PDB file of C-alpha atoms in Angstrom:
ATOM      1  CA  LEU A   1      -2.991 -10.443  20.369  1.00 57.00           C
ATOM      2  CA  THR A   2       0.136 -10.117  22.502  1.00 59.00           C
ATOM      3  CA  VAL A   3       0.268 -13.920  22.729  1.00 62.00           C
ATOM      4  CA  CYS A   4       0.491 -13.996  18.911  1.00 73.00           C
ATOM      5  CA  SER A   5       3.602 -11.840  18.692  1.00 77.00           C
ATOM      6  CA  ASP A   6       5.324 -14.229  16.232  1.00 89.00           C
ATOM      7  CA  VAL A   7       2.538 -14.102  13.636  1.00 93.00           C
ATOM      8  CA  ARG A   8       3.996 -13.386  10.186  1.00 96.00           C
ATOM      9  CA  GLU A   9       0.805 -13.335   8.082  1.00 96.00           C
ATOM     10  CA  LEU A  10      -2.633 -12.169   9.180  1.00 95.00           C
ATOM     11  CA  ILE A  11      -5.795 -12.214   7.085  1.00 96.00           C
ATOM     12  CA  LEU A  12      -8.583 -10.085   8.548  1.00 96.00           C
ATOM     13  CA  SER A  13     -10.401  -9.198   5.330  1.00 96.00           C
ATOM     14  CA  GLY A  14     -14.132  -8.461   5.507  1.00 95.00           C
ATOM     15  CA  ASN A  15     -14.537  -8.689   9.273  1.00 96.00           C
ATOM     16  CA  HIS A  16     -16.129  -5.274   9.958  1.00 96.00           C
ATOM     17  CA  ILE A  17     -13.026  -4.191  11.909  1.00 96.00           C
ATOM     18  CA  THR A  18     -12.797  -0.483  12.716  1.00 96.00           C
ATOM     19  CA  ASP A  19      -9.973  -0.391  15.272  1.00 97.00           C
ATOM     20  CA  ILE A  20      -6.605  -1.952  14.430  1.00 97.00           C
ATOM     21  CA  MET A  21      -4.779  -0.729  17.540  1.00 96.00           C
ATOM     22  CA  PRO A  22      -4.221  -4.324  18.792  1.00 93.00           C
ATOM     23  CA  LEU A  23      -2.124  -5.012  15.668  1.00 95.00           C
ATOM     24  CA  GLN A  24       0.634  -2.622  16.738  1.00 94.00           C
ATOM     25  CA  SER A  25       2.221  -5.317  18.918  1.00 93.00           C
ATOM     26  CA  LEU A  26       2.626  -7.790  16.025  1.00 94.00           C
ATOM     27  CA  LEU A  27       6.180  -6.730  15.206  1.00 94.00           C
ATOM     28  CA  ALA A  28       7.036  -9.911  13.258  1.00 95.00           C
ATOM     29  CA  LEU A  29       4.145  -9.363  10.817  1.00 96.00           C
ATOM     30  CA  LYS A  30       5.174  -9.488   7.137  1.00 98.00           C
ATOM     31  CA  LYS A  31       1.801  -9.790   5.359  1.00 98.00           C
ATOM     32  CA  LEU A  32      -1.403  -8.104   6.454  1.00 98.00           C
ATOM     33  CA  TYR A  33      -4.783  -8.263   4.743  1.00 98.00           C
ATOM     34  CA  LEU A  34      -7.266  -5.671   6.019  1.00 98.00           C
ATOM     35  CA  GLY A  35      -9.394  -5.241   2.888  1.00 97.00           C
ATOM     36  CA  GLY A  36     -13.142  -4.880   3.190  1.00 97.00           C
ATOM     37  CA  ASN A  37     -13.095  -3.354   6.668  1.00 98.00           C
ATOM     38  CA  PRO A  38     -14.326   0.165   7.565  1.00 97.00           C
ATOM     39  CA  ILE A  39     -10.888   1.137   8.887  1.00 97.00           C
ATOM     40  CA  THR A  40     -10.004   4.839   8.787  1.00 97.00           C
ATOM     41  CA  ASP A  41      -6.871   5.069  10.937  1.00 97.00           C
ATOM     42  CA  ILE A  42      -3.786   3.031  10.052  1.00 98.00           C
ATOM     43  CA  ALA A  43      -1.447   4.767  12.528  1.00 97.00           C
ATOM     44  CA  PRO A  44      -1.072   1.532  14.559  1.00 97.00           C
ATOM     45  CA  LEU A  45       0.761   0.042  11.560  1.00 97.00           C
ATOM     46  CA  SER A  46       3.528   2.649  11.622  1.00 97.00           C
ATOM     47  CA  HIS A  47       5.830   0.513  13.800  1.00 94.00           C
ATOM     48  CA  LEU A  48       5.432  -2.761  11.925  1.00 97.00           C
ATOM     49  CA  ASN A  49       8.903  -2.481  10.400  1.00 96.00           C
ATOM     50  CA  LYS A  50       8.945  -6.015   8.977  1.00 97.00           C
ATOM     51  CA  LEU A  51       5.710  -5.526   7.040  1.00 98.00           C
ATOM     52  CA  GLN A  52       6.260  -6.313   3.345  1.00 98.00           C
ATOM     53  CA  TYR A  53       2.716  -6.658   1.998  1.00 98.00           C
ATOM     54  CA  LEU A  54      -0.361  -4.651   2.961  1.00 98.00           C
ATOM     55  CA  ASN A  55      -3.868  -4.887   1.537  1.00 98.00           C
ATOM     56  CA  LEU A  56      -6.142  -1.944   2.335  1.00 97.00           C
ATOM     57  CA  THR A  57      -8.570  -2.515  -0.545  1.00 96.00           C
ATOM     58  CA  LYS A  58     -12.131  -1.338   0.118  1.00 96.00           C
ATOM     59  CA  THR A  59     -11.310   0.385   3.398  1.00 97.00           C
ATOM     60  CA  ASP A  60     -12.069   3.961   4.444  1.00 97.00           C
ATOM     61  CA  VAL A  61      -8.400   4.954   4.813  1.00 97.00           C
ATOM     62  CA  LYS A  62      -7.661   8.446   3.485  1.00 96.00           C
ATOM     63  CA  ASP A  63      -4.207   9.130   4.927  1.00 96.00           C
ATOM     64  CA  LEU A  64      -1.161   7.046   3.999  1.00 97.00           C
ATOM     65  CA  SER A  65       1.341   9.014   6.105  1.00 97.00           C
ATOM     66  CA  PRO A  66       1.568   6.264   8.782  1.00 97.00           C
ATOM     67  CA  LEU A  67       3.193   4.085   6.111  1.00 97.00           C
ATOM     68  CA  GLU A  68       6.096   6.508   5.546  1.00 95.00           C
ATOM     69  CA  SER A  69       8.249   4.737   8.115  1.00 94.00           C
ATOM     70  CA  LEU A  70       7.721   1.225   6.720  1.00 96.00           C
ATOM     71  CA  LYS A  71      11.010   0.768   4.875  1.00 93.00           C
ATOM     72  CA  ASN A  72      10.382  -2.937   4.128  1.00 96.00           C
ATOM     73  CA  LEU A  73       6.938  -2.445   2.588  1.00 98.00           C
ATOM     74  CA  LYS A  74       7.200  -3.796  -0.963  1.00 98.00           C
ATOM     75  CA  GLU A  75       3.598  -4.273  -2.041  1.00 98.00           C
ATOM     76  CA  LEU A  76       0.512  -2.187  -1.353  1.00 98.00           C
ATOM     77  CA  SER A  77      -2.988  -2.823  -2.618  1.00 97.00           C
ATOM     78  CA  ILE A  78      -5.426   0.057  -2.100  1.00 95.00           C
ATOM     79  CA  GLU A  79      -8.149  -0.378  -4.696  1.00 94.00           C
ATOM     80  CA  SER A  80     -11.487   1.284  -3.906  1.00 93.00           C
ATOM     81  CA  THR A  81      -9.969   3.272  -1.052  1.00 93.00           C
ATOM     82  CA  PRO A  82     -10.477   7.079  -0.835  1.00 93.00           C
ATOM     83  CA  ILE A  83      -6.791   8.097  -0.898  1.00 93.00           C
ATOM     84  CA  ASN A  84      -6.224  11.638  -2.168  1.00 86.00           C
ATOM     85  CA  ASP A  85      -2.477  11.939  -1.777  1.00 91.00           C
ATOM     86  CA  TYR A  86       0.108   9.277  -2.493  1.00 94.00           C
ATOM     87  CA  ARG A  87       3.109  11.485  -1.648  1.00 93.00           C
ATOM     88  CA  PRO A  88       3.625   9.829   1.765  1.00 95.00           C
ATOM     89  CA  LEU A  89       4.762   6.757  -0.198  1.00 95.00           C
ATOM     90  CA  LYS A  90       7.524   8.674  -1.955  1.00 93.00           C
ATOM     91  CA  ASN A  91      10.323   7.331   0.260  1.00 92.00           C
ATOM     92  CA  VAL A  92       8.836   3.887   0.832  1.00 94.00           C
ATOM     93  CA  LYS A  93      10.622   1.354  -1.347  1.00 92.00           C
ATOM     94  CA  LEU A  94       7.428  -0.065  -2.833  1.00 95.00           C
ATOM     95  CA  ASN A  95       7.839  -2.471  -5.730  1.00 96.00           C
ATOM     96  CA  THR A  96       4.138  -2.966  -6.456  1.00 97.00           C
ATOM     97  CA  LEU A  97       1.185  -0.615  -6.122  1.00 97.00           C
ATOM     98  CA  SER A  98      -2.420  -1.413  -7.062  1.00 96.00           C
ATOM     99  CA  VAL A  99      -4.965   1.410  -7.114  1.00 95.00           C
ATOM    100  CA  SER A 100      -8.448   2.001  -8.486  1.00 91.00           C
ATOM    101  CA  ILE A 101      -9.551   5.336  -9.880  1.00 88.00           C
ATOM    102  CA  LEU A 102      -6.975   8.112 -10.094  1.00 89.00           C
ATOM    103  CA  ASN A 103      -7.600  11.729 -10.972  1.00 91.00           C
ATOM    104  CA  TYR A 104      -4.823  13.920 -12.351  1.00 92.00           C
ATOM    105  CA  GLU A 105      -3.441  15.050  -8.959  1.00 92.00           C
ATOM    106  CA  GLN A 106      -3.395  11.496  -7.621  1.00 92.00           C
ATOM    107  CA  PHE A 107      -1.716  10.262 -10.786  1.00 92.00           C
ATOM    108  CA  VAL A 108       0.993  12.917 -10.485  1.00 92.00           C
ATOM    109  CA  SER A 109       1.657  11.998  -6.845  1.00 92.00           C
ATOM    110  CA  ILE A 110       2.095   8.328  -7.820  1.00 93.00           C
ATOM    111  CA  THR A 111       4.782   9.233 -10.344  1.00 91.00           C
ATOM    112  CA  ASP A 112       6.971  10.348  -7.417  1.00 91.00           C
ATOM    113  CA  ILE A 113       7.154   6.799  -6.002  1.00 93.00           C
ATOM    114  CA  SER A 114      10.451   6.136  -7.749  1.00 90.00           C
ATOM    115  CA  HIS A 115      11.035   2.539  -6.624  1.00 93.00           C
ATOM    116  CA  LEU A 116       7.906   1.147  -8.295  1.00 95.00           C
ATOM    117  CA  LYS A 117       8.459  -1.874 -10.514  1.00 95.00           C
ATOM    118  CA  GLN A 118       4.784  -2.750 -10.991  1.00 96.00           C
ATOM    119  CA  LEU A 119       1.875  -0.332 -11.186  1.00 95.00           C
ATOM    120  CA  HIS A 120      -1.745  -1.402 -11.596  1.00 96.00           C
ATOM    121  CA  ILE A 121      -4.304   1.361 -12.250  1.00 94.00           C
ATOM    122  CA  HIS A 122      -7.920   0.433 -12.823  1.00 93.00           C
ATOM    123  CA  GLN A 123      -9.092   3.793 -14.144  1.00 91.00           C
ATOM    124  CA  LEU A 124      -7.753   7.278 -14.876  1.00 90.00           C
ATOM    125  CA  GLU A 125      -9.982  10.354 -14.743  1.00 90.00           C
ATOM    126  CA  GLY A 126      -8.872  13.706 -16.124  1.00 91.00           C
ATOM    127  CA  VAL A 127      -5.548  12.226 -17.241  1.00 90.00           C
ATOM    128  CA  THR A 128      -4.601  12.602 -20.897  1.00 87.00           C
ATOM    129  CA  GLU A 129      -2.279  10.523 -23.033  1.00 84.00           C
ATOM    130  CA  ALA A 130       0.230  13.375 -22.848  1.00 84.00           C
ATOM    131  CA  ASP A 131       0.132  13.136 -19.047  1.00 87.00           C
ATOM    132  CA  LEU A 132       1.265   9.515 -19.282  1.00 85.00           C
ATOM    133  CA  MET A 133       4.728  10.851 -20.144  1.00 85.00           C
ATOM    134  CA  LEU A 134       5.038  11.513 -16.392  1.00 88.00           C
ATOM    135  CA  LEU A 135       5.456   7.755 -16.008  1.00 86.00           C
ATOM    136  CA  ALA A 136       8.986   8.278 -17.343  1.00 85.00           C
ATOM    137  CA  LYS A 137       9.866   9.376 -13.796  1.00 88.00           C
ATOM    138  CA  LEU A 138       9.374   5.757 -12.747  1.00 90.00           C
ATOM    139  CA  LYS A 139      12.766   4.562 -13.997  1.00 90.00           C
ATOM    140  CA  LYS A 140      12.425   1.087 -12.435  1.00 92.00           C
ATOM    141  CA  LEU A 141       8.930   0.371 -13.806  1.00 92.00           C
ATOM    142  CA  GLU A 142       8.809  -3.084 -15.407  1.00 93.00           C
ATOM    143  CA  ALA A 143       5.066  -3.810 -15.532  1.00 93.00           C
ATOM    144  CA  LEU A 144       2.214  -1.386 -16.104  1.00 91.00           C
ATOM    145  CA  THR A 145      -1.496  -2.115 -16.162  1.00 92.00           C
ATOM    146  CA  ILE A 146      -3.929   0.664 -17.035  1.00 90.00           C
ATOM    147  CA  GLU A 147      -7.505  -0.466 -17.448  1.00 91.00           C
ATOM    148  CA  ASN A 148     -10.403   1.499 -18.932  1.00 88.00           C
ATOM    149  CA  PHE A 149      -8.205   3.964 -20.810  1.00 83.00           C
ATOM    150  CA  ALA A 150      -8.324   4.465 -24.570  1.00 80.00           C
ATOM    151  CA  PHE A 151      -4.780   4.637 -25.939  1.00 76.00           C
ATOM    152  CA  ASN A 152      -4.244   6.266 -29.310  1.00 78.00           C
ATOM    153  CA  ASP A 153      -0.557   6.924 -28.895  1.00 72.00           C
ATOM    154  CA  LEU A 154       2.006   4.847 -27.031  1.00 70.00           C
ATOM    155  CA  ASP A 155       4.865   7.353 -27.157  1.00 70.00           C
ATOM    156  CA  PHE A 156       5.093   7.378 -23.373  1.00 69.00           C
ATOM    157  CA  LEU A 157       6.480   3.843 -23.599  1.00 69.00           C
ATOM    158  CA  THR A 158       9.670   5.047 -25.255  1.00 72.00           C
ATOM    159  CA  GLN A 159      10.582   6.836 -22.017  1.00 71.00           C
ATOM    160  CA  ASN A 160      10.373   3.677 -19.895  1.00 72.00           C
ATOM    161  CA  GLN A 161      13.304   1.507 -20.934  1.00 74.00           C
ATOM    162  CA  LYS A 162      12.817  -1.170 -18.258  1.00 82.00           C
ATOM    163  CA  LEU A 163       9.132  -1.693 -19.076  1.00 81.00           C
ATOM    164  CA  LYS A 164       8.628  -5.327 -20.062  1.00 83.00           C
ATOM    165  CA  LYS A 165       4.887  -5.734 -19.675  1.00 83.00           C
ATOM    166  CA  LEU A 166       2.001  -3.456 -20.603  1.00 78.00           C
ATOM    167  CA  THR A 167      -1.609  -4.522 -20.143  1.00 81.00           C
TER     168      THR A 167
END
């Protein structure tokens, strides 16, 4: 891949890739699609400083700490990925995050990603309506999608003044 050093977008979804070490030399990369691969280690991505979009949906990645250094990463899609801790994303200036099932601890760790403007959650487990008040920490949140959750009370919305879209 060294001959492809100017590649800006790479789609490798569903190719049974396990080792992404060759990607570490693609320093111009801005968009990377790795979904549907049995990848576990994303450390080779830690030096891709121009990366703005990353899709890790349906991978086996558990540790997001290699993404801590990616200051230009704006959008991350990690549905159906076994992430337990989202705290490594706390200082990444993500605008958009898409996740699948979140338990209470995972939900709490997401509320520390203060730059989020769009949050898509497909399911919450062990999270109550009262817990949704933690979303008030996301001061820049403009769009929120929470699927498969029965709302009885929308009081948490009063704490999010920039919220423009709720689905």
